[in-house]
Coordinates of C-alpha atoms in Angstrom, one line a residue:
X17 CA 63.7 -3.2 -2.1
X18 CA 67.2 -5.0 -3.1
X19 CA 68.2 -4.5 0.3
X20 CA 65.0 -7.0 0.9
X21 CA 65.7 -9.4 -1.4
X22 CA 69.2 -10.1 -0.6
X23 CA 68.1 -10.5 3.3
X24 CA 65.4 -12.9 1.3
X25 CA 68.3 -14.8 -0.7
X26 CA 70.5 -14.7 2.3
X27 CA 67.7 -16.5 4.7
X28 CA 67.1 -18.9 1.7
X29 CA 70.8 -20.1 1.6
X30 CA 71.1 -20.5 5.2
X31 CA 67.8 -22.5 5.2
X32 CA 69.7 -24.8 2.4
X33 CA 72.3 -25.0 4.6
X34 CA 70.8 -25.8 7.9
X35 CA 68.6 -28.9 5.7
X36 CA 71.6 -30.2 4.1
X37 CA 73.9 -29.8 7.7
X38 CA 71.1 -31.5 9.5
X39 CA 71.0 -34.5 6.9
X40 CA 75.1 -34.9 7.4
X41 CA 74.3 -36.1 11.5
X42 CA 70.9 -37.2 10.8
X43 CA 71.3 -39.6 8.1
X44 CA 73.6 -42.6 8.4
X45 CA 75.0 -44.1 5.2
X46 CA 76.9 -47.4 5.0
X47 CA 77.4 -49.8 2.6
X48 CA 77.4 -53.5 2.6
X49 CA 77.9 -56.2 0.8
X50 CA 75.8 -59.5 0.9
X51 CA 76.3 -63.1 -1.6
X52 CA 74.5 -64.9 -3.2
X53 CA 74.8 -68.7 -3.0
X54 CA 72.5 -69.4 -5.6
X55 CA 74.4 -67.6 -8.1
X56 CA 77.9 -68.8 -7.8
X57 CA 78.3 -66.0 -4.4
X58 CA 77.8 -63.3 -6.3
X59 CA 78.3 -60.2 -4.8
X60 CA 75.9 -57.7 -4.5
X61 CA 76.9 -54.3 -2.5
X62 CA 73.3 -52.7 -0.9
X63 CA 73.6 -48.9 -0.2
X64 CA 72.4 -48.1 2.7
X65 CA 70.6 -44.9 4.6
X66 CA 68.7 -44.2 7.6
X67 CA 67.8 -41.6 9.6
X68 CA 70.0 -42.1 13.3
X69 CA 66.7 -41.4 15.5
X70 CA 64.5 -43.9 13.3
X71 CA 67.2 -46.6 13.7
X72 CA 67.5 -46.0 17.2
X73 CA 63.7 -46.3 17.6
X74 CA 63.8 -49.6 15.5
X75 CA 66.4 -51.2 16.9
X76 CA 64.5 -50.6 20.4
X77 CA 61.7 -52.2 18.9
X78 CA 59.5 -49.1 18.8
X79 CA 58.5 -48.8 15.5
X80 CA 59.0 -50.5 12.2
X81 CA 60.6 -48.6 9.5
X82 CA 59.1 -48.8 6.0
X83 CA 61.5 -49.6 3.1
X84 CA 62.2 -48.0 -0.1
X85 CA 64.5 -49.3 -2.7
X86 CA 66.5 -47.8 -5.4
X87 CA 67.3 -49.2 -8.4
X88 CA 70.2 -47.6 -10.5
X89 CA 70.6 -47.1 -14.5
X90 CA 72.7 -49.2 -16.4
X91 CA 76.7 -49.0 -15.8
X92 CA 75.8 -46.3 -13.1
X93 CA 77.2 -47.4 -9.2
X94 CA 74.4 -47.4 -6.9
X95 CA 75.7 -44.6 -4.9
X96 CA 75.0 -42.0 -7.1
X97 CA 71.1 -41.6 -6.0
X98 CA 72.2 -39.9 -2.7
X99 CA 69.9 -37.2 -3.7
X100 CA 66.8 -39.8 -4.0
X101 CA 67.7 -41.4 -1.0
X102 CA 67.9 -38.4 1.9
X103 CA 64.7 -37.4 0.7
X104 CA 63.3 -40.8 1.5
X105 CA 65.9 -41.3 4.6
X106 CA 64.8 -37.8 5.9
X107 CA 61.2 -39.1 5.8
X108 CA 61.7 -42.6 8.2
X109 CA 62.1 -44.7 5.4
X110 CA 65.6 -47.4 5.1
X111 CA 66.6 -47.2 1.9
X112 CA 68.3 -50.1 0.4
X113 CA 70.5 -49.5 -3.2
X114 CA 71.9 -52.6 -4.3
X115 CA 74.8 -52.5 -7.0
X116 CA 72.9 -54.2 -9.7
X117 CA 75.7 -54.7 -12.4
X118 CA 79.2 -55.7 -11.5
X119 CA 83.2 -54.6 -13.9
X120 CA 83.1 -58.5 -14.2
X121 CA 79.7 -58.8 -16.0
X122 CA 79.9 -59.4 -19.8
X123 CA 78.5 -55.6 -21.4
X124 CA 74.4 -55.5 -22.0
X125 CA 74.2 -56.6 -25.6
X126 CA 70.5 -54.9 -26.6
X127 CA 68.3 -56.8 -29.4
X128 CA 65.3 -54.6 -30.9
X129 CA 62.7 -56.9 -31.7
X130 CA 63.0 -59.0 -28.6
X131 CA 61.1 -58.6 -25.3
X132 CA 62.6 -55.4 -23.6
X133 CA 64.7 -54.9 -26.4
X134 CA 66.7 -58.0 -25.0
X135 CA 66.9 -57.0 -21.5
X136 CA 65.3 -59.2 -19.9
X137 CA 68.0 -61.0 -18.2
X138 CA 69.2 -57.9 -16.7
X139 CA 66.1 -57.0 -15.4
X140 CA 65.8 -60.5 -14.0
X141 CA 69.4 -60.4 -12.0
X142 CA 68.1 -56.8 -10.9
X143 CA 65.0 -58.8 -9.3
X144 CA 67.0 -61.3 -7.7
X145 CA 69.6 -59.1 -6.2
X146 CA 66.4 -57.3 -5.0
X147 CA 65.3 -60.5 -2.9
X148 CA 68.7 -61.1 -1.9
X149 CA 69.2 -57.9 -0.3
X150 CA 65.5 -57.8 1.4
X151 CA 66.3 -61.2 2.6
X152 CA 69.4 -60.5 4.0
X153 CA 69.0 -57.4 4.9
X154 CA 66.3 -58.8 7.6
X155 CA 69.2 -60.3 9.7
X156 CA 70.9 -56.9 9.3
X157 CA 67.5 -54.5 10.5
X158 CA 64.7 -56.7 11.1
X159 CA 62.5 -54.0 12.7
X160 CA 61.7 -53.3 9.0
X161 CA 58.8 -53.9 6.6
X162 CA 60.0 -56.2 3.9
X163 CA 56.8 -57.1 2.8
X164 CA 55.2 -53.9 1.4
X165 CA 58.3 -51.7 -0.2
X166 CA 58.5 -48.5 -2.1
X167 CA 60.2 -49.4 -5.6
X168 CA 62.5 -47.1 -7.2
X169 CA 64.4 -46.5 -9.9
X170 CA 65.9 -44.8 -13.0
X171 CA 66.3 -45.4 -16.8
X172 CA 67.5 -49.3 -16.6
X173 CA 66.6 -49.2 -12.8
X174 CA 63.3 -47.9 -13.8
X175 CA 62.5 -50.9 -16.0
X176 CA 63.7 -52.9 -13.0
X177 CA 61.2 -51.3 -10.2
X178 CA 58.3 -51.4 -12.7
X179 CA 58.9 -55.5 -13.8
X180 CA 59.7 -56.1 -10.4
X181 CA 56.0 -54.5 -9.8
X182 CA 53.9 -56.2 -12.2
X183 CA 55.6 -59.0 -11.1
X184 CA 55.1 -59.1 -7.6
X185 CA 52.6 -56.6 -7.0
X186 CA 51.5 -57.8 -3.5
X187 CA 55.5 -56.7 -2.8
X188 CA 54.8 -53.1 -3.5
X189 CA 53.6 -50.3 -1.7
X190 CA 54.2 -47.6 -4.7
X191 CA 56.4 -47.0 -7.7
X192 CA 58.3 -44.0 -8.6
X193 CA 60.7 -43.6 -11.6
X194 CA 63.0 -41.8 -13.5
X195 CA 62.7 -42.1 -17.6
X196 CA 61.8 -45.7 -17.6
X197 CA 62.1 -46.4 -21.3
X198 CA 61.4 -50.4 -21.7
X199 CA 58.6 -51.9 -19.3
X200 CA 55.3 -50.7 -19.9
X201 CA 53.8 -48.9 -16.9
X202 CA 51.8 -51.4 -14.6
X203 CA 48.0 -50.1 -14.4
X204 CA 46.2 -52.0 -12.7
X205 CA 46.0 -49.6 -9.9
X206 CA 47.0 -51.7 -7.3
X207 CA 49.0 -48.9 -5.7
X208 CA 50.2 -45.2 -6.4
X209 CA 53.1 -44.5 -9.3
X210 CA 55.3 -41.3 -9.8
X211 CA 57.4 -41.2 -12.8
X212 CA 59.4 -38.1 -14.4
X213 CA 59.7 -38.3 -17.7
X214 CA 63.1 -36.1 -19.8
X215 CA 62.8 -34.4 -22.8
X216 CA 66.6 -36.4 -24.2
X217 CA 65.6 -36.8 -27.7
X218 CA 68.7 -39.9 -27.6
X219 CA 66.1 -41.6 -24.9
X220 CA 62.8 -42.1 -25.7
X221 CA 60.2 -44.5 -24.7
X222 CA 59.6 -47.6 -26.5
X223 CA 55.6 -48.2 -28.1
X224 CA 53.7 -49.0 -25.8
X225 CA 54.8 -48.2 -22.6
X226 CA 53.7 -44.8 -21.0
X227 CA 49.8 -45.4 -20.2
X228 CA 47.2 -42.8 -21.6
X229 CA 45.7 -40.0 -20.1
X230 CA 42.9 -42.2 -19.3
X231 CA 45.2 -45.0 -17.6
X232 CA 46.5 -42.5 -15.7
X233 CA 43.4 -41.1 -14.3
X234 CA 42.4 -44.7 -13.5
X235 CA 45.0 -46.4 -11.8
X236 CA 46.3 -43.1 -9.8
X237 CA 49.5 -42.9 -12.3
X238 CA 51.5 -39.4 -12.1
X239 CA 53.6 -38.3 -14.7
X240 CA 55.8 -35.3 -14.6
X241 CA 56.6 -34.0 -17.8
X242 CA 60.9 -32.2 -17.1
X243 CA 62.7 -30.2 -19.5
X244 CA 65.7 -31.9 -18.1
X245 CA 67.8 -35.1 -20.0
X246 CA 68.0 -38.3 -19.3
X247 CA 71.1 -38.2 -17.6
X248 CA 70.1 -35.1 -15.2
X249 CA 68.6 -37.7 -12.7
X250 CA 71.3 -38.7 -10.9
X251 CA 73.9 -36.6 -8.6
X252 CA 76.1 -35.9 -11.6
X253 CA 73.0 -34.0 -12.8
X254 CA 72.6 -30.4 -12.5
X255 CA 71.1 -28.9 -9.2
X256 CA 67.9 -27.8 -10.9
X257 CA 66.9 -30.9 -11.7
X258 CA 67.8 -32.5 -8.6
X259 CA 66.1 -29.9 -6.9
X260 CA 62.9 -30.1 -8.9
X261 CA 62.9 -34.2 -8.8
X262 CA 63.2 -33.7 -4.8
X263 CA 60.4 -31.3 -5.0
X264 CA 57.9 -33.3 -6.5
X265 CA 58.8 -36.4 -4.7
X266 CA 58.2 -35.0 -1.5
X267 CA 54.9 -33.9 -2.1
X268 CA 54.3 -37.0 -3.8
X269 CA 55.3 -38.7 -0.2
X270 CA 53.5 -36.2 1.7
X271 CA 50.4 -37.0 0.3
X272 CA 51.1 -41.1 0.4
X273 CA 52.7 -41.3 3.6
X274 CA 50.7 -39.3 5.9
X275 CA 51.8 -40.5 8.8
X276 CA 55.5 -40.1 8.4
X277 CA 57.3 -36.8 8.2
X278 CA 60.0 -35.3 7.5
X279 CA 63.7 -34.3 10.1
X280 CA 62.7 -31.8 12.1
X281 CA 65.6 -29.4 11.7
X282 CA 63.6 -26.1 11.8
X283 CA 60.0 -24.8 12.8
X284 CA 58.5 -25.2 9.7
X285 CA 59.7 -28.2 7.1
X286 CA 62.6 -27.3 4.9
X287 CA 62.6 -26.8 1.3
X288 CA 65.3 -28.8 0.1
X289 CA 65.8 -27.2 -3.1
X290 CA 64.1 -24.6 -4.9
X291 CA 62.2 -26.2 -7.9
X292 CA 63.3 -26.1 -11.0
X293 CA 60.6 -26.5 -14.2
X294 CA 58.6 -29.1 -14.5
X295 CA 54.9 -29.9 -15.8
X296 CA 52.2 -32.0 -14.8
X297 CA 51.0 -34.0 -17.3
X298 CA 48.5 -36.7 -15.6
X299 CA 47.8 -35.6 -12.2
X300 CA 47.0 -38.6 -9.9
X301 CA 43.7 -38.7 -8.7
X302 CA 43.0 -38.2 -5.0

């Protein structure tokens, strides 16, 4: 029987490593960095990732890759979502991380009382550094769809992706983020929305924002109660939370993105991670 389960654990490892081996060749990263004329040239550094095969097929004008953007927390670099973005990358989608704040802009002052808690002009540079790179990332890829992209984001980032959706809602395909704590959830159903909520008791939502059961029912809302904290969701965070986040959000894609799969680096698709704990608390409805 142990004898079993270590050729089990064994197997498992080597699965692990054979998915994260594959992802090293099959998944370009680059990074570059695009200005903004409007803004004084402001720079703004875009992340980038794709799978090799899907670029190959774009750039032959064979198919058109769909287009997910992630949208990092405050002070954090953009790069540190890698584990968000070769789920997305192993799955056909470019995905596009620009580097929202910059060592030269003046700190985030917060104001409670105000709209967002005085974030609003963050969240609007976010938005604009989001057209920027879509716009300029058409000259760079334009077998892409620029039109319809999947928004993404965590903690400030989140609050990004979801005013960036409620205001520009004919922009988005779906929504998924990370322990949004400012923007209240859009719900008018207008497309599918994943979030993960922690259970930091230093982060907590403001009034108003996470929608009720009954919102969530409506408008196909899923919201994944974690045991993890707020700063778990990023690559610094522990491996059980990255693993459960990766989890969830590829069923999540599975389910929304039928027609795309997957790198096909065994016979059966690779389990990226075990999962770690997590529990559904408004399940979207099908």
């Amino acid at each position: 029987m142990k004898r079993g389960i270590a050729v089990l654990v064994s197997v498992s490892a080597l699965c692990g490593i054979a998915y994260f081996t594959a992802s090293k060749w099959a998944i370009k990263h680059e990074t570059i960095t695009f200005y903004d004329a409007s803004r004084d040239n402001r720079p703004v550094p875009v992340s980038i990732a794709v799978r090799r095969d899907k670029e190959m097929q774009a750039n032959a004008g064979m198919i058109k890759l769909p287009v997910a953007v992630i949208n990092h927390g405050n002070t954090v670099k953009n790069t540190e979502y890698g584990f968000l973005a070769n789920i997305f990358a192993a799955r056909g989608y470019m995905v596009v991380s620009p580097q929202h704040d910059l060592p030269t802009d003046p700190p985030m002052v917060t104001k409670p009382g105000e709209l967002y808690v005085g974030r609003l002009p963050q969240i609007l540079r976010g938005v604009a550094n989001i057209h920027l790179a879509m716009q300029e990332m058409k000259k760079v890829q334009p077998n892409a769809d620029y039109d319809k992209v999947t928004m993404v984001g965590h903690s400030m980032g989140g609050d990004i992706t979801m005013y960036f959706a409620k205001q520009y809602p004919d922009e988005v395909k779906k929504v998924v983020t990370l322990d949004n704590l400012r923007v209240p959830f859009v719900t008018a159903g207008k497309f599918k929305i994943l979030s993960f909520r922690s259970q930091d008791p230093q982060f907590k939502a403001d009034a108003g924002v996470l929608p009720t059961d009954e919102e969530c029912e409506k408008a196909g809302i899923q919201v994944v109660k974690t045991e993890f904290q707020h700063n778990d969701m990023r690559d610094t965070g522990p491996d059980v939370a990255k693993s459960s986040i990766q989890s969830m959000l590829d069923k999540f894609l599975s389910a929304t993105d039928s027609e795309l799969a997957p790198v096909d680096t065994q016979s059966s698709p690779p389990k990226i991670l075990e999962p770690g704990p997590v529990a559904l608390m408004a399940p979207a409805k099908s």
